[in-house]
Short mmCIF file of C-alpha atoms and ligand atoms in Angstrom, two decimals:
data_model
loop_
_atom_site.label_atom_id
_atom_site.label_comp_id
_atom_site.label_asym_id
_atom_site.label_seq_id
_atom_site.Cartn_x
_atom_site.Cartn_y
_atom_site.Cartn_z
CA UNK A 1 -15.74 -11.69 -6.28
CA UNK A 2 -14.48 -9.69 -3.65
CA UNK A 3 -14.63 -6.28 -3.07
CA UNK A 4 -11.63 -4.18 -1.32
CA UNK A 5 -11.54 -0.54 -0.05
CA UNK A 6 -8.46 1.07 -0.10
CA UNK A 7 -7.37 4.83 0.43
CA UNK A 8 -5.37 6.46 -2.70
CA UNK A 9 -3.78 9.59 -2.75
CA UNK A 10 -6.46 12.46 -4.25
CA UNK A 11 -3.06 15.06 -4.27
CA UNK A 12 -0.14 15.13 -2.76
CA UNK A 13 0.18 16.42 0.35
CA UNK A 14 0.80 20.29 1.21
CA UNK A 15 1.93 21.32 4.81
CA UNK A 16 0.15 19.16 7.50
CA UNK A 17 -1.70 16.17 5.47
CA UNK A 18 -5.43 16.64 4.91
CA UNK A 19 -8.17 14.29 4.85
CA UNK A 20 -9.13 15.94 1.79
CA UNK A 21 -5.64 14.70 -0.07
CA UNK A 22 -7.21 11.40 0.27
CA UNK A 23 -9.69 9.34 -1.13
CA UNK A 24 -11.20 5.80 -0.40
CA UNK A 25 -12.20 3.70 -3.65
CA UNK A 26 -13.50 0.47 -3.92
CA UNK A 27 -11.52 -2.37 -5.97
CA UNK A 28 -12.61 -5.76 -7.60
CA UNK A 29 -10.45 -8.41 -6.62
CA UNK A 30 -10.22 -11.31 -9.03
CA UNK A 31 -10.47 -15.23 -7.46
CA UNK A 32 -6.93 -16.42 -6.92
CA UNK A 33 -4.42 -18.06 -9.18
CA UNK A 34 -2.47 -21.01 -7.72
CA UNK A 35 0.30 -19.65 -5.18
CA UNK A 36 -1.71 -16.61 -3.88
CA UNK A 37 -3.80 -15.73 -0.81
CA UNK A 38 -6.25 -13.60 0.39
CA UNK A 39 -5.75 -11.63 3.22
CA UNK A 40 -7.93 -9.58 5.17
CA UNK A 41 -6.60 -6.69 7.57
CA UNK A 42 -6.80 -6.56 11.27
CA UNK A 43 -4.51 -4.03 12.44
CA UNK A 44 -3.30 -1.11 10.00
CA UNK A 45 -0.14 1.01 10.95
CA UNK A 46 0.27 4.76 10.75
CA UNK A 47 3.59 6.18 11.15
CA UNK A 48 5.43 8.96 10.17
CA UNK A 49 7.84 8.01 7.28
CA UNK A 50 4.49 7.77 5.79
CA UNK A 51 4.58 11.46 5.01
CA UNK A 52 7.88 11.89 3.26
CA UNK A 53 7.75 8.72 1.44
CA UNK A 54 4.49 9.51 0.24
CA UNK A 55 6.03 12.27 -2.08
CA UNK A 56 7.49 9.67 -4.35
CA UNK A 57 4.09 8.60 -5.24
CA UNK A 58 1.38 10.33 -7.11
CA UNK A 59 -2.54 10.82 -7.34
CA UNK A 60 -4.63 7.71 -8.07
CA UNK A 61 -1.60 5.88 -6.28
CA UNK A 62 -2.56 3.93 -2.73
CA UNK A 63 -1.15 4.21 0.60
CA UNK A 64 1.65 2.62 1.75
CA UNK A 65 1.84 0.71 5.08
CA UNK A 66 2.49 -2.25 6.69
CA UNK A 67 -0.76 -4.47 8.82
CA UNK A 68 -1.41 -7.57 10.17
CA UNK A 69 -3.85 -9.47 8.07
CA UNK A 70 -5.92 -12.77 8.45
CA UNK A 71 -5.45 -15.04 5.78
CA UNK A 72 -8.83 -15.88 4.70
CA UNK A 73 -8.49 -18.22 1.97
CA UNK A 74 -5.28 -19.65 0.26
CA UNK A 75 -3.75 -21.03 -2.81
CA UNK A 76 -0.24 -21.13 -1.04
CA UNK A 77 0.75 -24.31 0.61
CA UNK A 78 2.55 -22.25 3.21
CA UNK A 79 0.14 -20.32 4.53
CA UNK A 80 -3.16 -21.68 5.94
CA UNK A 81 -6.55 -19.77 6.44
CA UNK A 82 -6.46 -18.19 10.19
CA UNK A 83 -2.67 -17.76 9.85
CA UNK A 84 -1.81 -14.22 10.43
CA UNK A 85 0.78 -12.25 8.38
CA UNK A 86 2.53 -9.08 8.42
CA UNK A 87 2.44 -7.61 4.80
CA UNK A 88 3.41 -4.00 3.21
CA UNK A 89 -0.39 -4.19 1.67
CA UNK A 90 -1.15 -0.24 1.70
CA UNK A 91 -3.92 1.25 3.15
CA UNK A 92 -6.32 -1.78 2.07
CA UNK A 93 -8.74 -3.93 3.62
CA UNK A 94 -8.44 -7.27 1.68
CA UNK A 95 -5.26 -7.60 -0.76
CA UNK A 96 -4.15 -10.66 -3.04
CA UNK A 97 -0.55 -11.35 -2.29
CA UNK A 98 1.97 -14.10 -3.61
CA UNK A 99 3.21 -14.46 -0.26
CA UNK A 100 6.85 -13.23 -1.03
CA UNK A 101 8.13 -10.72 1.78
CA UNK A 102 5.31 -12.01 3.73
CA UNK A 103 6.33 -13.36 7.51
CA UNK A 104 3.73 -15.22 9.38
CA UNK A 105 3.50 -14.53 13.14
CA UNK A 106 4.39 -16.46 15.17
CA UNK A 107 1.24 -17.03 17.70
CA UNK A 108 2.90 -18.15 20.88
CA UNK A 109 4.77 -14.63 20.45
CA UNK A 110 2.11 -12.68 19.09
CA UNK A 111 -0.91 -13.79 21.23
CA UNK A 112 -4.41 -12.73 20.42
CA UNK A 113 -3.53 -10.00 22.82
CA UNK A 114 -0.32 -8.96 21.27
CA UNK A 115 -1.39 -9.02 17.69
CA UNK A 116 -1.26 -5.46 17.27
CA UNK A 117 2.52 -5.37 18.54
CA UNK A 118 3.61 -6.94 15.12
CA UNK A 119 3.17 -3.40 14.21
CA UNK A 120 4.65 -1.43 17.55
CA UNK A 121 6.97 -2.82 19.88
CA UNK A 122 7.52 -6.22 18.16
CA UNK A 123 7.79 -4.86 15.19
CA UNK A 124 9.17 -2.34 13.01
CA UNK A 125 8.92 0.88 15.72
CA UNK A 126 10.78 -2.18 18.31
CA UNK A 127 13.28 -2.94 15.80
CA UNK A 128 14.13 1.14 15.31
CA UNK A 129 14.58 1.55 18.57
CA UNK A 130 16.95 -1.51 19.73
CA UNK A 131 19.40 -1.37 16.77
CA UNK A 132 18.95 2.11 16.28
CA UNK A 133 20.07 2.81 19.71
CA UNK A 134 22.40 -0.43 20.42
CA UNK A 135 24.29 -0.26 17.00
CA UNK A 136 24.58 3.61 17.06
CA UNK A 137 24.54 4.72 20.47
CA UNK A 138 26.93 1.97 21.63
CA UNK A 139 25.69 2.51 25.47
CA UNK A 140 27.87 2.18 28.50
CA UNK A 141 26.41 1.78 31.96
CA UNK A 142 26.36 5.14 33.51
CA UNK A 143 26.43 7.15 30.51
CA UNK A 144 23.36 10.07 29.55
CA UNK A 145 21.01 9.49 26.99
CA UNK A 146 18.87 12.53 25.39
CA UNK A 147 15.54 11.42 23.40
CA UNK A 148 13.09 13.25 21.34
CA UNK A 149 9.45 12.20 21.23
CA UNK A 150 10.22 10.20 23.83
CA UNK A 151 7.07 9.35 24.48
CA UNK A 152 6.35 7.81 20.84
CA UNK A 153 6.60 4.42 19.35
CA UNK A 154 10.02 4.25 18.98
CA UNK A 155 11.36 7.09 21.83
CA UNK A 156 9.51 4.75 24.75
CA UNK A 157 11.09 2.10 23.89
CA UNK A 158 14.76 3.58 23.58
CA UNK A 159 14.04 5.15 26.56
CA UNK A 160 13.93 2.09 28.37
CA UNK A 161 16.29 -0.28 26.42
CA UNK A 162 18.81 2.43 27.54
CA UNK A 163 17.92 2.16 31.08
CA UNK A 164 17.95 -1.73 31.28
CA UNK A 165 21.68 -1.10 30.20
CA UNK A 166 21.83 1.09 32.80
CA UNK A 167 22.33 4.73 31.70
CA UNK A 168 21.00 7.58 33.07
CA UNK A 169 17.85 8.83 30.50
CA UNK A 170 16.33 12.55 29.85
CA UNK A 171 13.27 12.45 27.89
CA UNK A 172 11.39 15.02 25.73
CA UNK A 173 8.02 15.12 25.19
CA UNK A 174 4.69 17.34 24.12
CA UNK A 175 2.48 17.52 26.52
CA UNK A 176 2.72 16.84 30.69
CA UNK A 177 0.61 13.76 30.10
CA UNK A 178 3.27 11.86 27.81
CA UNK A 179 6.00 13.55 30.84
CA UNK A 180 4.02 11.52 33.51
CA UNK A 181 3.75 8.24 31.21
CA UNK A 182 7.65 8.30 30.80
CA UNK A 183 8.43 8.88 34.42
CA UNK A 184 6.32 6.06 34.67
CA UNK A 185 8.30 4.17 32.67
CA UNK A 186 11.52 4.72 34.79
CA UNK A 187 12.97 7.65 32.41
CA UNK A 188 15.01 9.86 34.84
CA UNK A 189 14.18 13.32 33.49
CA UNK A 190 11.56 14.15 31.40
CA UNK A 191 10.36 17.41 30.31
CA UNK A 192 7.46 18.83 28.06
CA UNK A 193 9.08 20.58 25.33
CA UNK A 194 5.96 22.91 24.94
CA UNK A 195 6.20 24.52 28.26
CA UNK A 196 9.80 24.76 29.60
CA UNK A 197 11.12 28.07 28.54
CA UNK A 198 14.66 27.53 27.66
CA UNK A 199 15.61 23.81 25.69
CA UNK A 200 19.13 24.70 26.07
CA UNK A 201 19.07 25.33 29.98
CA UNK A 202 16.71 22.45 31.08
CA UNK A 203 18.98 20.11 29.05
CA UNK A 204 22.11 21.43 31.25
CA UNK A 205 20.33 21.29 34.73
CA UNK A 206 18.93 17.41 33.51
CA UNK A 207 22.55 16.32 32.02
CA UNK A 208 25.01 18.02 34.57
CA UNK A 209 27.55 15.53 33.26
CA UNK A 210 26.94 16.49 29.34
CA UNK A 211 25.31 14.09 27.22
CA UNK A 212 26.84 11.00 26.23
CA UNK A 213 24.42 9.82 23.46
CA UNK A 214 21.41 11.14 21.70
CA UNK A 215 18.69 9.49 20.08
CA UNK A 216 16.83 11.76 17.65
CA UNK A 217 13.41 11.58 16.20
CA UNK A 218 12.78 15.18 15.84
CA UNK A 219 15.70 17.40 13.89
CA UNK A 220 15.55 20.79 13.16
CA UNK A 221 16.18 23.19 16.28
CA UNK A 222 16.05 20.61 18.96
CA UNK A 223 19.06 18.74 17.20
CA UNK A 224 21.06 22.09 16.94
CA UNK A 225 20.02 22.74 20.64
CA UNK A 226 21.29 19.15 21.83
CA UNK A 227 24.53 18.87 19.68
CA UNK A 228 26.53 21.49 21.23
CA UNK A 229 25.69 19.48 24.72
CA UNK A 230 27.46 16.66 23.36
CA UNK A 231 30.44 15.34 25.51
CA UNK A 232 33.77 14.44 24.03
CA UNK A 233 33.47 11.26 21.67
CA UNK A 234 29.45 11.62 22.06
CA UNK A 235 27.38 9.34 19.89
CA UNK A 236 24.30 10.55 17.90
CA UNK A 237 21.50 8.14 16.21
CA UNK A 238 19.60 9.98 13.36
CA UNK A 239 16.63 7.78 13.38
CA UNK A 240 13.90 10.89 12.06
CA UNK A 241 13.28 14.34 11.69
CA UNK A 242 9.33 14.92 11.71
CA UNK A 243 9.91 18.63 12.86
CA UNK A 244 10.82 18.77 9.41
CA UNK A 245 8.42 16.31 7.20
CA UNK A 246 5.64 18.76 6.51
CA UNK A 247 7.95 21.48 5.42
CA UNK A 248 8.41 22.19 1.64
CA UNK A 249 12.16 22.91 2.24
CA UNK A 250 14.31 21.88 5.12
CA UNK A 251 14.68 24.61 7.11
CA UNK A 252 18.50 26.13 7.83
CA UNK A 253 20.22 25.20 10.80
CA UNK A 254 23.09 26.22 12.51
CA UNK A 255 26.41 25.12 11.24
CA UNK A 256 27.66 23.09 13.64
CA UNK A 257 30.67 21.51 12.25
CA UNK A 258 32.92 22.59 14.31
CA UNK A 259 31.03 21.15 17.61
CA UNK A 260 31.56 17.81 15.43
CA UNK A 261 35.24 17.87 14.97
CA UNK A 262 36.23 19.13 18.25
CA UNK A 263 34.13 16.92 20.12
CA UNK A 264 35.10 13.85 17.98
CA UNK A 265 31.39 13.17 17.95
CA UNK A 266 30.07 10.13 15.64
CA UNK A 267 26.72 10.82 14.27
CA UNK A 268 25.19 8.15 11.92
CA UNK A 269 21.72 7.83 10.01
CA UNK A 270 19.95 4.78 9.79
CA UNK A 271 16.81 3.50 8.19
CA UNK A 272 15.75 0.01 10.17
CA UNK A 273 16.07 -2.32 7.43
CA UNK A 274 19.24 -2.12 7.02
CA UNK A 275 19.13 -5.18 9.78
CA UNK A 276 15.85 -6.73 8.65
CA UNK A 277 17.53 -9.63 8.88
CA UNK A 278 18.56 -9.79 12.69
CA UNK A 279 15.06 -8.30 13.78
CA UNK A 280 13.72 -11.81 15.00
CA UNK A 281 16.75 -11.57 17.34
CA UNK A 282 15.46 -8.11 18.67
CA UNK A 283 12.06 -9.24 19.00
CA UNK A 284 12.87 -12.20 20.99
CA UNK A 285 14.95 -9.66 23.66
CA UNK A 286 12.16 -7.44 23.90
CA UNK A 287 9.86 -9.89 23.96
CA UNK A 288 11.40 -11.53 27.46
CA UNK A 289 11.73 -8.24 28.67
CA UNK A 290 7.57 -7.37 27.78
CA UNK A 291 7.06 -10.95 29.85
CA UNK A 292 9.60 -9.99 32.81
CA UNK A 293 7.99 -6.85 32.93
CA UNK A 294 11.02 -4.72 32.14
CA UNK A 295 9.82 -3.43 28.73
CA UNK A 296 6.49 -1.89 28.56
CA UNK A 297 4.62 -0.25 25.88
CA UNK A 298 1.30 1.17 25.20
CA UNK A 299 -1.15 1.67 22.10
CA UNK A 300 -3.29 4.48 20.72
CA UNK A 301 -6.26 2.47 19.01
CA UNK A 302 -8.13 4.36 16.08
CA UNK A 303 -11.01 2.07 15.64
CA UNK A 304 -12.48 1.73 12.02
CA UNK A 305 -10.70 1.77 8.85
CA UNK A 306 -12.83 4.88 7.79
CA UNK A 307 -11.10 6.36 10.74
CA UNK A 308 -7.65 6.02 9.46
CA UNK A 309 -6.73 9.04 7.91
CA UNK A 310 -6.98 10.48 11.38
CA UNK A 311 -5.06 8.36 13.27
CA UNK A 312 -2.15 9.64 10.55
CA UNK A 313 -2.75 13.04 10.57
CA UNK A 314 -2.42 12.83 14.57
CA UNK A 315 0.74 11.79 14.65
CA UNK A 316 1.89 15.23 13.20
CA UNK A 317 -0.47 16.91 16.01
CA UNK A 318 1.09 14.61 18.97
CA UNK A 319 -2.20 12.62 19.42
CA UNK A 320 -0.70 9.24 19.80
CA UNK A 321 0.98 8.03 23.44
CA UNK A 322 3.50 4.84 22.13
CA UNK A 323 2.58 3.24 18.65
CA UNK A 324 -0.80 4.44 16.81
CA UNK A 325 -2.35 1.70 15.15
CA UNK A 326 -5.81 1.07 13.72
CA UNK A 327 -8.37 -1.70 14.26
CA UNK A 328 -9.80 -2.60 10.80
P1 LIG B 1 5.76 9.03 17.17
O1 LIG B 1 4.96 7.24 17.63
O2 LIG B 1 6.77 9.18 18.08
O3 LIG B 1 4.59 9.39 16.82
C1 LIG B 1 5.03 11.07 16.27
C2 LIG B 1 5.37 11.83 17.77
O4 LIG B 1 6.20 13.18 16.86
C3 LIG B 1 4.01 12.71 17.82
O5 LIG B 1 3.16 12.14 18.48
C4 LIG B 1 4.68 14.01 18.43
O6 LIG B 1 5.14 14.07 19.84
C5 LIG B 1 5.86 14.07 17.54
N1 LIG B 1 6.05 15.17 16.90
C6 LIG B 1 5.23 15.34 15.82
N2 LIG B 1 5.30 16.34 15.08
C7 LIG B 1 6.13 17.38 15.57
C8 LIG B 1 7.09 18.24 15.42
N3 LIG B 1 6.70 18.96 14.41
N4 LIG B 1 8.16 18.58 16.39
C9 LIG B 1 8.35 17.74 17.15
N5 LIG B 1 7.63 16.65 17.71
C10 LIG B 1 6.29 16.23 16.45
O7 LIG B 1 6.62 8.02 15.85
P2 LIG B 1 7.21 7.02 15.54
O8 LIG B 1 7.58 6.58 17.03
O9 LIG B 1 6.68 5.47 14.60
O10 LIG B 1 8.44 7.23 14.98
C11 LIG B 1 9.22 8.73 15.61
C12 LIG B 1 10.06 8.78 14.90
O11 LIG B 1 11.32 7.65 14.09
C13 LIG B 1 9.58 9.62 13.48
O12 LIG B 1 10.79 10.98 12.96
C14 LIG B 1 10.16 8.77 12.07
O13 LIG B 1 10.34 9.57 11.22
C15 LIG B 1 11.29 7.85 12.59
N6 LIG B 1 11.43 6.51 12.23
C16 LIG B 1 12.92 6.03 11.83
C17 LIG B 1 12.67 4.82 11.17
C18 LIG B 1 14.17 4.28 10.67
O14 LIG B 1 14.30 3.58 10.21
N7 LIG B 1 15.41 5.43 10.53
C19 LIG B 1 11.84 3.88 11.70
C20 LIG B 1 10.88 4.15 11.92
C21 LIG B 1 10.14 5.51 12.77
P3 LIG B 1 5.17 14.76 20.60
O15 LIG B 1 3.42 15.00 21.48
O16 LIG B 1 6.12 14.90 21.90
O17 LIG B 1 5.77 16.10 19.71
#
């Protein structure tokens, strides 16, 4: 009999997630039935969405999440032992699956070195950057983009896609190291939002022609400050609002309907699964950019399943540069 280990909620998160909110338990897995596979986690993803989404779950439920796993037993003809799959198995070391909703990784793209990218640039966060920016911001060469959490998994890719499209890119991130990183990626301007004295004045200086597109990962004050500086017919892609995820109640904000009305802004929220059927199209194009060195990505790797919670908590204190992944 196989034993799996998994993280379950011990109690609902209150404020910043704490290690004592989750615990690792063991689970005995039964022998496989026909049509099933046994998969072992190789790379696990920690993502900001887990914090708000776990509100829907109760104590004892398994932490949600996606992983790259290796098929180690198979009674399903579609999957052979040794195949790698991406599955929403949660925070667990081994999983029995009937193969539904699994994507088998094409090893010509996801080589040994790039397996973890299936959770990052060539995975959900990459698709988020690609579609959330291109579809909702509809960039034109010469336009100015502002992007928040610009050194993160999504933000760092958004800024680079905007550069590929000929835009001027202004990014904000939470440390000088991150600012140096995104400048190295080709961002035109980059600022540490924790050390600037005035976000409004910084934006005015960095965007002398105003802001045409805003890709927001943060929400809160950041959103309230950027919106009045948008140009007429500006486009705003609401990707995330991480500044609000640890709060029990969202903060009260500015009343911006006048700005939205008179500037005729287009503001749209999205969940990346809207474009699920088109994800392969994004990965193909982004992989081409990676191979031509037009698109770069970084991963912050946490070693060991037992340290997975630290990787997750680190998302809310800015520990990651690029995509946060866990090596099982
Ligand atoms: P990141 O890699 O950007 O990691 C999170 C980063 O957020 C941290 O490194 C930190 O960067 C910043 N941060 C954390 N807490 C705060 C805070 N209180 N205020 C401001 N910044 C904070 O994560 P992702 O790229 O995976 O996700 C970015 C955003 O996109 C998130 O809001 C996420 O929920 C959203 N998202 C939305 C999807 C969708 O379908 N709409 C899909 C995927 C992600 P720093 O050091 O710069 O502060």
